[in-house]
Amino acid sequence: MNKVIITLLFIIPFSVHAQWSNDPSINTPISDTTSAGSATGPKAISDGNGGAIIVWSRTEIRGQRVNASGDMLWGQFGKEVGNSRDPVFLSSRVSPVVVSDDSGGAIIAYADLNQRRIIAASRVRPDGSKVWDRLICFSTVGVRTNPAICGDGNGGAIITWEDLRNGTNNSDIYAQRVRANGTLAWDSSGVAICTAVQNQTVPRIASDGMGGAYITWADNRILDSDIYAQRVNSLGQTQLTANGRRVCVMSNNPAGSPRIVASSIGTAIICWTDGREGGTWDVWAQKVNPDTVEWTLNGVPVCVQPRAQYKQDMVSDGAGGAIIAWDDTRRISFNEVDVYAQRISSNGGSLWTQNGIPVCTRPGNSAAGLSLTPDGNNGAVIAWQDYRNANTIDLYAQMVDRSGAIRWTENGVAISTAPSYQQLPTVAIVANRGAVFAWVDNRRVQYTDIFGQGVDSTGALGGTTGVLEIGSVVPGDFSLEQNYPNPFNPSTTIRFQIPDVRSQKSDVSRVTLKAYDVLGREVATLVNENLSAGKYEATFDAKGFASGVYFYRLTSGGQSLTQKLLLTK
């Protein structure tokens, strides 16, 4: 019997086209770096297709979609994604927030502080073109600011904001649902979430998993700042106590800066900072359901340590719990600020070291301006402003896995060390557990711009070449699946599994997954890192490659497997 043997003799590596810089002092411009006026307020989300959508404000609201390699998909400096039809809207559009429309595009909400002082929103397709743009609240009295947004589970969004229609010293909380087609689902002036006396501020929102949302805010109705929450259903009907349920209400205990994430269906987790322990700020949390607060009255401690823990941010851990990160001065003083993090379970227990794991504790350094995003595997990527380099403010980041282990360089990977200052980071997870960061950048000095940076799953700058773990069961066999789809254009997914011969999940081995053309030339390295036993998937983006047959080879621990794939254009 004749045998056909393909011998890969000529290994000639080709570089895959990418736009991300691998130098933290350079980075990649997202906004126009030549125009007058300052860009600010960036927000980033995953586009659901391995890339990210970034929005920001520079008088108008602009957006950019970028893939994992750093290619700008909406033109060099993005597209206008706000309301451009009414001349009243030509300036003062601020505070953009963004959520996926579940179809590869996004819904963006923002405040306009010009004559109408309104909340507006728009929906854009994956190519950046608008589906609709519109006003969210038609009340002409007072000022509306500080919008927050979540998806409604049906391609639309629920938006909440601070509202001064009832008096300049009586800020209230209102909300509106906009359907996927752009029509308003609730009263045109919005639904009152809380109209109690004094000020209700800083609203935050999370889906309840049933077409409605939970909203939390800081509340001054009894002079001290407390934390309240309300649930609103898909019809715009509030479900809890009128003007909100008490989450943390304690005499002589100021509480503030609430954050909220969805937990199980119909529930949410809220965290905040308060001063009940001797007047210094600590981090606390509570879970709310349709009937009550689930955990200890006034919350469970996330971190109670000397000095202050504050400016926290929180994301879902994907398992009904949450990951919280914060600024921390326990070690020295307010002159040196560290970053700590904690994962809490759905029952309120701490899953990592009590009072948090150190994320950045570099001596002589101060950190601020936290932002984090889920890593897709029950962990998180955390970004912060960093003062370790003299006379500048830089950006650093860290990945923390589900067990609380630090995955990147100790005390963080340098994301941007450009001249002057870089502030207000935002981050989204993209293909293969890489990340895209965006921030306000002052390297131009006269004006601020938006810059970005991609990293892979190992924290290496320059784009995502890592791999996504897709299962927690330890496999017994070394295997390489057929890619899907196949034929494909321009990208395809490859799944494989690495066994644990010693049945110890912590053991790691060097794994490579490479693509070759029919002449045996290496055209792409998809994976080249140490992996523990598990099931994984990687994405092969063949944009720029010629149609034809290619091969991909998985190698680990002296074993190798090869499969064939077909690119058709």
Coordinates of C-alpha atoms in Angstrom, one line a residue:
M1 CA 0.0 0.0 0.0
N2 CA 1.3 3.4 -1.0
K3 CA 1.7 5.9 1.8
V4 CA 1.7 9.7 1.3
I5 CA 4.0 11.4 3.8
I6 CA 4.0 15.1 4.2
T7 CA 7.4 16.1 5.5
L8 CA 7.6 19.6 6.9
L9 CA 11.2 20.5 6.0
F10 CA 11.1 24.2 5.3
I11 CA 9.9 26.2 8.3
I12 CA 9.7 29.8 7.2
P13 CA 7.8 31.9 9.7
F14 CA 5.5 34.7 8.5
S15 CA 4.3 37.5 10.7
V16 CA 0.6 37.9 11.0
H17 CA -0.4 41.5 10.3
A18 CA -1.2 43.4 13.5
Q19 CA -1.6 47.0 14.5
W20 CA -0.8 46.8 18.2
S21 CA 2.5 48.1 19.3
N22 CA 4.7 45.8 21.5
D23 CA 6.3 48.9 23.1
P24 CA 4.5 50.4 26.2
S25 CA 6.0 53.8 25.4
I26 CA 4.3 53.9 22.0
N27 CA 0.9 52.2 22.0
T28 CA -1.8 52.7 19.3
P29 CA -4.0 55.8 18.8
I30 CA -7.7 55.1 19.0
S31 CA -9.0 58.7 18.6
D32 CA -7.8 61.4 16.2
T33 CA -4.5 62.7 17.6
T34 CA -4.5 65.8 15.4
S35 CA -7.8 67.5 16.1
A36 CA -8.4 70.3 18.6
G37 CA -10.2 69.5 21.8
S38 CA -9.7 66.7 24.4
A39 CA -11.1 63.2 24.2
T40 CA -12.2 61.6 27.5
G41 CA -14.4 59.0 29.1
P42 CA -13.4 55.8 27.2
K43 CA -15.5 52.7 27.8
A44 CA -14.7 49.3 26.3
I45 CA -16.7 46.1 25.9
S46 CA -16.2 42.8 24.1
D47 CA -17.8 42.7 20.6
G48 CA -18.7 39.0 21.0
N49 CA -16.5 38.1 18.0
G50 CA -13.0 38.2 19.5
G51 CA -12.6 42.0 19.4
A52 CA -13.7 45.1 21.3
I53 CA -15.9 48.1 20.9
I54 CA -14.5 51.4 22.5
V55 CA -16.5 54.6 22.9
W56 CA -15.4 58.0 24.1
S57 CA -16.4 61.7 24.1
R58 CA -14.8 64.6 22.2
T59 CA -17.8 67.0 22.0
E60 CA -19.5 64.3 20.0
I61 CA -19.6 60.6 21.0
R62 CA -17.3 58.5 18.9
G63 CA -16.7 54.8 18.7
Q64 CA -14.2 52.3 17.3
R65 CA -14.3 48.5 16.8
V66 CA -10.9 46.8 17.0
N67 CA -10.1 43.1 16.5
A68 CA -7.6 41.1 18.7
S69 CA -4.8 41.9 16.3
G70 CA -5.3 45.7 16.6
D71 CA -6.9 46.3 13.2
M72 CA -9.2 49.3 13.3
L73 CA -12.5 48.2 11.8
W74 CA -14.4 51.5 11.8
G75 CA -11.8 53.6 10.0
Q76 CA -8.6 55.1 11.3
F77 CA -10.2 57.2 14.1
G78 CA -13.6 55.6 14.4
K79 CA -17.1 56.8 13.7
E80 CA -19.5 59.2 15.2
V81 CA -22.0 57.0 17.2
G82 CA -24.1 59.6 19.0
N83 CA -27.0 61.8 17.9
S84 CA -25.8 64.0 15.0
R85 CA -29.2 65.2 13.6
D86 CA -30.0 68.0 16.0
P87 CA -27.7 71.1 16.0
V88 CA -28.4 71.4 19.8
F89 CA -26.3 68.2 20.2
L90 CA -23.1 69.6 18.6
S91 CA -21.3 70.0 21.9
S92 CA -21.1 68.9 25.6
R93 CA -21.9 65.2 25.0
V94 CA -20.3 63.4 27.9
S95 CA -20.2 60.2 30.1
P96 CA -20.7 57.6 27.4
V97 CA -21.6 54.1 28.6
V98 CA -22.0 51.1 26.4
V99 CA -23.4 47.6 26.3
S100 CA -23.6 44.8 23.7
D101 CA -26.7 44.6 21.6
D102 CA -26.2 40.8 21.4
S103 CA -25.7 41.0 17.7
G104 CA -22.1 42.1 17.4
G105 CA -23.0 45.8 17.7
A106 CA -23.6 48.0 20.7
I107 CA -26.0 50.4 22.4
I108 CA -24.4 53.6 23.7
A109 CA -26.0 56.0 26.2
Y110 CA -24.7 59.4 27.2
A111 CA -25.5 62.8 28.8
D112 CA -25.7 66.1 26.8
L113 CA -25.1 69.0 29.1
N114 CA -26.0 71.7 26.6
Q115 CA -29.4 73.4 26.4
R116 CA -31.6 70.3 26.8
R117 CA -29.4 68.5 29.4
I118 CA -30.8 65.2 28.4
I119 CA -30.0 61.5 28.2
A120 CA -29.7 60.1 24.7
A121 CA -28.8 56.7 23.2
S122 CA -27.9 55.1 19.9
R123 CA -27.5 51.6 18.5
V124 CA -24.7 50.7 16.0
R125 CA -24.2 47.7 13.9
P126 CA -21.0 45.6 13.8
D127 CA -19.8 47.8 10.9
G128 CA -20.4 51.0 13.0
S129 CA -23.4 52.2 11.1
K130 CA -26.3 53.4 13.1
V131 CA -29.5 51.4 13.6
W132 CA -31.1 54.3 15.4
D133 CA -30.4 57.3 17.7
R134 CA -32.9 59.0 20.0
L135 CA -33.7 60.8 23.2
I136 CA -34.2 58.5 26.2
C137 CA -36.0 61.0 28.5
F138 CA -38.4 63.8 27.2
S139 CA -38.7 65.7 30.5
T140 CA -37.7 69.3 29.9
V141 CA -37.2 70.2 33.6
G142 CA -33.9 69.9 35.4
V143 CA -30.6 68.3 34.5
R144 CA -29.9 64.6 33.8
T145 CA -26.4 63.2 34.3
N146 CA -24.3 60.1 35.1
P147 CA -26.0 57.4 33.0
A148 CA -25.5 53.7 33.5
I149 CA -26.6 50.9 31.3
C150 CA -27.2 47.2 31.1
G151 CA -28.7 44.9 28.5
D152 CA -32.4 43.8 28.7
G153 CA -31.8 40.3 27.3
N154 CA -33.6 41.0 24.1
G155 CA -31.2 43.2 22.2
G156 CA -32.2 46.4 23.9
A157 CA -31.0 48.2 27.0
I158 CA -32.1 49.6 30.4
I159 CA -30.6 53.0 31.2
T160 CA -30.6 54.8 34.6
W161 CA -29.4 58.3 35.5
E162 CA -29.4 61.1 38.1
D163 CA -32.3 63.5 37.6
L164 CA -32.8 67.0 39.0
R165 CA -36.4 67.6 37.7
N166 CA -37.6 67.8 41.3
G167 CA -35.1 70.5 42.4
T168 CA -31.5 71.4 42.3
N169 CA -30.8 70.0 45.7
N170 CA -33.0 66.9 45.3
S171 CA -31.3 64.6 42.8
D172 CA -33.4 61.5 42.1
I173 CA -32.9 58.3 40.2
Y174 CA -34.9 57.5 37.0
A175 CA -34.7 54.8 34.3
Q176 CA -35.8 53.9 30.8
R177 CA -35.9 50.8 28.7
V178 CA -35.2 51.1 25.0
R179 CA -36.1 48.1 22.7
A180 CA -33.8 46.7 20.1
N181 CA -35.7 48.6 17.4
G182 CA -35.2 52.0 19.3
T183 CA -38.7 52.4 20.6
L184 CA -39.1 53.3 24.3
A185 CA -40.7 50.6 26.4
W186 CA -41.6 52.8 29.3
D187 CA -43.1 56.3 30.0
S188 CA -41.4 58.9 27.7
S189 CA -40.2 60.9 30.7
G190 CA -38.7 57.8 32.4
V191 CA -39.7 55.7 35.3
A192 CA -39.0 57.0 38.9
I193 CA -36.7 54.6 40.7
C194 CA -36.3 56.7 43.8
T195 CA -37.7 60.2 44.5
A196 CA -37.0 60.3 48.2
V197 CA -35.9 63.6 49.9
Q198 CA -32.4 64.9 49.7
N199 CA -30.0 63.5 47.1
Q200 CA -29.7 60.1 45.5
T201 CA -26.6 59.8 43.3
V202 CA -24.2 57.5 41.5
P203 CA -26.7 55.0 40.1
R204 CA -25.3 51.6 38.9
I205 CA -27.3 48.9 37.1
A206 CA -27.2 45.2 36.4
S207 CA -29.5 42.9 34.6
D208 CA -31.8 40.7 36.7
G209 CA -31.7 38.0 34.0
M210 CA -35.5 38.3 33.4
G211 CA -35.8 41.3 31.2
G212 CA -35.5 43.8 34.1
A213 CA -32.7 45.2 36.2
Y214 CA -31.4 45.9 39.7
I215 CA -30.3 49.5 40.3
T216 CA -28.3 50.7 43.3
W217 CA -27.2 54.2 44.4
A218 CA -25.8 56.3 47.3
D219 CA -28.6 57.9 49.3
N220 CA -28.7 61.0 51.7
R221 CA -32.4 60.9 52.7
I222 CA -31.4 60.5 56.4
L223 CA -28.3 62.8 56.2
D224 CA -25.7 60.0 56.4
S225 CA -24.9 58.5 53.0
D226 CA -26.4 55.0 52.8
I227 CA -26.8 52.4 50.1
Y228 CA -30.2 51.5 48.6
A229 CA -31.4 49.3 45.7
Q230 CA -34.5 48.9 43.6
R231 CA -35.6 46.3 41.1
V232 CA -37.6 47.2 38.0
N233 CA -39.2 44.6 35.7
S234 CA -39.4 44.6 31.9
L235 CA -42.6 46.6 32.0
G236 CA -41.1 49.4 34.1
Q237 CA -42.7 48.5 37.3
T238 CA -40.6 48.8 40.5
Q239 CA -40.6 45.5 42.5
L240 CA -39.1 46.3 45.9
T241 CA -40.0 48.8 48.7
A242 CA -41.1 52.2 47.4
N243 CA -38.0 54.4 46.9
G244 CA -35.7 51.4 47.3
R245 CA -34.7 48.6 49.7
R246 CA -32.1 49.3 52.4
V247 CA -28.8 47.6 51.5
C248 CA -26.6 49.4 54.1
V249 CA -28.2 51.9 56.5
M250 CA -26.2 52.6 59.7
S251 CA -26.1 55.7 61.9
N252 CA -22.9 57.8 61.7
N253 CA -21.6 55.5 59.0
P254 CA -21.1 57.2 55.6
A255 CA -21.3 54.7 52.8
G256 CA -20.7 55.3 49.1
S257 CA -19.4 54.3 45.7
P258 CA -21.8 51.4 45.1
R259 CA -21.1 48.9 42.4
I260 CA -23.4 46.1 41.2
V261 CA -23.2 42.9 39.2
A262 CA -25.7 40.2 38.3
S263 CA -25.6 37.0 40.4
S264 CA -28.0 34.1 39.8
I265 CA -31.2 34.8 37.9
G266 CA -33.3 37.4 39.8
T267 CA -30.5 38.4 42.2
A268 CA -27.6 40.8 42.3
I269 CA -24.5 41.5 44.4
I270 CA -23.7 45.1 45.5
C271 CA -20.4 46.3 47.0
W272 CA -19.5 49.7 48.5
T273 CA -17.1 51.4 50.9
D274 CA -18.1 52.6 54.3
G275 CA -16.5 53.9 57.6
R276 CA -18.1 51.7 60.3
E277 CA -14.8 50.4 61.5
G278 CA -13.2 53.3 63.3
G279 CA -13.9 55.9 60.6
T280 CA -11.5 54.5 57.9
W281 CA -12.9 53.2 54.7
D282 CA -13.4 49.5 54.1
V283 CA -15.1 47.4 51.5
W284 CA -18.4 45.6 52.1
A285 CA -20.9 43.6 50.0
Q286 CA -24.5 42.4 50.0
K287 CA -26.7 40.2 47.9
V288 CA -30.3 41.2 47.0
N289 CA -33.1 39.0 45.8
P290 CA -36.8 39.8 45.1
D291 CA -37.7 39.2 48.8
T292 CA -34.8 40.4 51.0
V293 CA -31.1 40.9 51.4
E294 CA -29.5 37.5 51.6
W295 CA -26.4 38.1 53.7
T296 CA -25.7 39.6 57.1
L297 CA -27.7 42.8 57.8
N298 CA -25.7 45.8 56.4
G299 CA -23.4 43.5 54.5
V300 CA -20.4 41.1 54.8
P301 CA -16.8 42.4 55.0
V302 CA -14.8 42.1 51.8
C303 CA -11.8 43.8 53.4
V304 CA -11.5 45.4 56.8
Q305 CA -7.9 46.5 57.4
P306 CA -6.1 49.5 59.0
R307 CA -6.1 52.8 57.2
A308 CA -8.3 52.9 54.0
Q309 CA -9.6 50.5 51.4
Y310 CA -11.6 52.5 48.8
K311 CA -12.3 53.3 45.1
Q312 CA -13.3 49.7 44.5
D313 CA -14.6 48.2 41.2
M314 CA -16.4 44.8 40.7
V315 CA -17.2 42.3 38.0
S316 CA -19.1 39.0 38.0
D317 CA -16.9 35.9 38.4
G318 CA -19.2 34.0 36.0
A319 CA -20.3 31.5 38.8
G320 CA -22.8 33.6 40.7
G321 CA -20.2 35.4 42.8
A322 CA -18.0 38.5 42.1
I323 CA -14.4 39.7 42.0
I324 CA -13.7 43.0 43.7
A325 CA -10.5 45.1 43.5
W326 CA -9.7 48.3 45.4
D327 CA -7.1 50.8 46.3
D328 CA -5.5 49.9 49.7
T329 CA -3.3 51.9 52.2
R330 CA -2.9 49.2 54.8
R331 CA 0.8 48.8 54.2
I332 CA 2.2 52.3 54.7
S333 CA 0.1 55.4 54.4
F334 CA -2.0 57.4 52.1
N335 CA 1.2 58.3 50.3
E336 CA 1.7 54.7 49.1
V337 CA -1.4 53.0 47.6
D338 CA -1.5 49.3 46.7
V339 CA -4.0 47.3 44.8
Y340 CA -5.8 44.3 46.4
A341 CA -8.5 42.0 45.2
Q342 CA -11.0 39.4 46.6
R343 CA -13.4 36.9 45.1
I344 CA -16.6 36.3 46.9
S345 CA -19.0 33.4 46.4
S346 CA -22.7 33.5 45.8
N347 CA -23.2 32.9 49.5
G348 CA -20.9 35.8 50.5
G349 CA -17.9 33.9 51.6
S350 CA -14.4 35.0 50.6
L351 CA -12.7 32.5 48.2
W352 CA -9.3 34.0 48.3
T353 CA -7.0 35.1 51.2
Q354 CA -9.0 36.9 53.9
N355 CA -8.9 40.7 53.3
G356 CA -7.7 40.2 49.8
I357 CA -4.7 39.1 47.7
P358 CA -2.0 41.7 46.8
V359 CA -2.2 42.6 43.1
C360 CA 0.4 45.5 43.2
T361 CA 2.4 46.2 46.4
R362 CA 5.5 47.7 44.9
P363 CA 7.4 49.8 47.5
G364 CA 7.3 53.5 47.0
N365 CA 4.5 53.3 44.5
S366 CA 0.9 54.5 44.4
A367 CA -2.0 53.2 42.3
A368 CA -5.4 54.6 41.5
G369 CA -8.2 54.6 39.0
L370 CA -9.0 50.8 38.9
S371 CA -10.9 49.1 36.1
L372 CA -11.5 45.4 35.7
T373 CA -13.2 42.9 33.5
P374 CA -13.9 39.1 33.7
D375 CA -11.2 37.0 32.1
G376 CA -13.8 34.4 30.8
N377 CA -12.6 31.7 33.2
N378 CA -13.8 32.9 36.6
G379 CA -10.9 35.3 37.1
A380 CA -10.3 38.9 36.1
V381 CA -8.0 41.4 34.4
I382 CA -7.3 44.5 36.5
A383 CA -5.9 47.8 35.2
W384 CA -4.8 50.8 37.2
Q385 CA -3.1 54.2 37.1
D386 CA 0.4 53.8 38.4
Y387 CA 3.0 56.3 39.8
R388 CA 6.1 54.2 40.0
N389 CA 7.9 56.1 37.2
A390 CA 8.9 59.6 38.3
N391 CA 6.9 62.6 37.1
T392 CA 4.4 60.5 35.1
I393 CA 1.2 58.6 35.5
D394 CA 1.4 55.3 33.7
L395 CA -0.9 52.3 33.3
Y396 CA -0.2 48.7 34.5
A397 CA -2.4 45.6 34.6
Q398 CA -2.6 42.1 36.1
M399 CA -4.5 38.9 35.4
V400 CA -5.8 37.0 38.5
D401 CA -7.1 33.5 37.9
R402 CA -10.1 31.9 39.6
S403 CA -7.9 30.5 42.4
G404 CA -6.5 34.0 43.2
A405 CA -3.1 33.3 41.6
I406 CA -1.2 36.1 39.8
R407 CA -0.7 35.2 36.2
W408 CA 1.3 38.1 34.8
T409 CA 4.5 39.9 35.9
E410 CA 4.7 40.6 39.7
N411 CA 3.2 44.1 40.4
G412 CA 1.8 44.3 36.9
V413 CA 2.6 44.4 33.2
A414 CA 3.4 47.9 31.9
I415 CA 0.5 48.8 29.5
S416 CA 1.6 52.4 28.8
T417 CA 4.7 54.3 30.0
A418 CA 4.4 57.1 27.4
P419 CA 5.4 60.7 28.4
S420 CA 3.1 62.8 30.6
Y421 CA 0.1 61.0 32.0
Q422 CA -2.3 58.1 31.1
Q423 CA -5.5 57.8 33.1
L424 CA -9.0 56.3 33.3
P425 CA -8.2 52.9 31.9
T426 CA -10.9 50.6 30.6
V427 CA -10.5 47.0 29.5
A428 CA -12.3 44.3 27.6
I429 CA -11.5 40.6 27.1
V430 CA -11.0 39.6 23.4
A431 CA -10.0 36.4 21.5
N432 CA -8.1 33.7 23.4
R433 CA -8.4 35.5 26.7
G434 CA -6.3 38.4 25.5
A435 CA -7.3 41.9 26.5
V436 CA -7.7 45.3 24.9
F437 CA -7.1 48.4 27.1
A438 CA -8.1 52.0 26.3
W439 CA -7.4 55.2 28.3
V440 CA -7.2 59.0 28.3
D441 CA -3.7 59.9 27.2
N442 CA -2.0 63.3 27.7
R443 CA 1.2 62.7 25.7
R444 CA 0.1 65.5 23.3
V445 CA 0.1 67.8 26.4
Q446 CA -2.3 70.5 24.9
Y447 CA -5.1 68.0 24.5
T448 CA -6.0 64.5 25.7
D449 CA -6.5 61.6 23.3
I450 CA -7.7 58.0 23.5
F451 CA -4.9 55.4 23.1
G452 CA -5.2 51.6 23.2
Q453 CA -3.1 48.5 23.7
G454 CA -3.6 44.8 23.1
V455 CA -2.0 42.0 25.2
D456 CA -2.2 38.3 24.9
S457 CA -3.3 35.9 27.6
T458 CA 0.3 35.8 29.1
G459 CA 0.4 39.6 29.4
A460 CA 2.7 40.1 26.4
L461 CA 2.0 43.3 24.5
G462 CA 1.2 43.2 20.8
G463 CA -2.0 41.3 20.4
T464 CA -3.6 38.1 21.4
T465 CA -1.9 34.8 20.6
G466 CA -3.0 33.0 23.6
V467 CA -5.6 30.3 24.2
L468 CA -9.0 30.1 25.9
E469 CA -9.7 27.3 28.4
I470 CA -13.2 26.0 27.8
G471 CA -13.6 23.3 30.4
S472 CA -12.7 22.5 34.0
V473 CA -12.7 18.7 33.6
V474 CA -9.2 17.2 33.3
P475 CA -9.1 15.1 30.1
G476 CA -7.4 11.8 29.9
D477 CA -6.3 11.9 26.2
F478 CA -4.1 14.2 24.0
S479 CA -6.4 15.2 21.2
L480 CA -6.8 17.8 18.4
E481 CA -10.3 18.3 16.9
Q482 CA -11.2 19.3 13.4
N483 CA -11.6 23.0 13.1
Y484 CA -15.0 24.6 12.8
P485 CA -16.3 26.0 10.6
N486 CA -14.4 24.2 7.8
P487 CA -14.2 25.4 5.1
F488 CA -13.8 28.9 6.6
N489 CA -13.4 32.6 5.9
P490 CA -11.6 34.4 7.4
S491 CA -11.4 32.8 10.9
T492 CA -12.0 29.4 12.4
T493 CA -11.9 27.8 15.9
I494 CA -9.6 24.9 16.8
R495 CA -10.2 22.9 20.0
F496 CA -7.7 20.6 21.7
Q497 CA -7.1 19.0 25.0
I498 CA -4.0 18.4 27.1
P499 CA -4.0 15.4 29.5
D500 CA -2.7 15.2 33.0
V501 CA -0.7 12.0 33.2
R502 CA -0.1 12.5 36.9
S503 CA -3.7 13.6 37.6
Q504 CA -2.5 16.9 39.0
K505 CA -4.2 19.9 37.5
S506 CA -1.4 22.3 38.5
D507 CA 1.2 20.5 36.3
V508 CA 2.0 22.5 33.1
S509 CA 3.6 21.6 29.9
R510 CA 4.8 23.6 26.9
V511 CA 2.2 23.6 24.1
T512 CA 2.5 24.8 20.6
L513 CA -0.2 25.0 17.9
K514 CA 1.0 26.2 14.6
A515 CA -0.4 26.6 11.1
Y516 CA 1.4 25.6 7.9
D517 CA 0.8 25.9 4.2
V518 CA 1.0 23.0 1.7
L519 CA 4.7 23.5 1.3
G520 CA 5.3 23.0 5.0
R521 CA 6.0 26.7 5.7
E522 CA 4.8 28.0 9.1
V523 CA 2.3 30.7 8.5
A524 CA 1.0 31.4 12.1
T525 CA 1.7 30.5 15.7
L526 CA -1.6 30.2 17.5
V527 CA -0.4 28.9 20.8
N528 CA 3.1 28.9 22.4
E529 CA 2.8 28.8 26.1
N530 CA 2.8 26.6 29.2
L531 CA -0.7 25.1 29.8
S532 CA -2.1 23.0 32.6
A533 CA -4.2 19.9 31.7
G534 CA -7.5 20.9 30.3
K535 CA -9.7 21.6 27.2
Y536 CA -8.9 24.7 25.2
E537 CA -9.7 26.5 22.0
A538 CA -7.8 28.9 19.8
T539 CA -8.8 31.1 16.9
F540 CA -7.0 31.1 13.6
D541 CA -7.5 34.4 11.8
A542 CA -6.5 33.9 8.2
K543 CA -7.3 37.4 6.9
G544 CA -4.7 38.3 4.4
F545 CA -3.9 34.6 3.5
A546 CA -4.6 33.1 0.1
S547 CA -7.4 30.6 -0.4
G548 CA -6.3 27.0 -0.2
V549 CA -5.4 24.0 2.0
Y550 CA -3.5 24.6 5.3
F551 CA -2.5 22.3 8.1
Y552 CA -2.4 22.9 11.8
R553 CA -0.2 20.9 14.2
L554 CA -0.5 20.5 18.0
T555 CA 2.7 19.6 19.9
S556 CA 3.1 18.9 23.7
G557 CA 5.3 16.6 25.8
G558 CA 6.8 14.8 22.8
Q559 CA 3.5 14.2 21.1
S560 CA 2.1 15.9 18.0
L561 CA -1.2 15.7 16.0
T562 CA -2.0 17.3 12.7
Q563 CA -5.3 18.2 10.9
K564 CA -6.1 19.8 7.6
L565 CA -8.3 22.9 7.0
L566 CA -9.6 24.8 4.0
L567 CA -9.7 28.5 3.5
T568 CA -12.1 29.7 0.9
K569 CA -12.5 33.3 -0.2

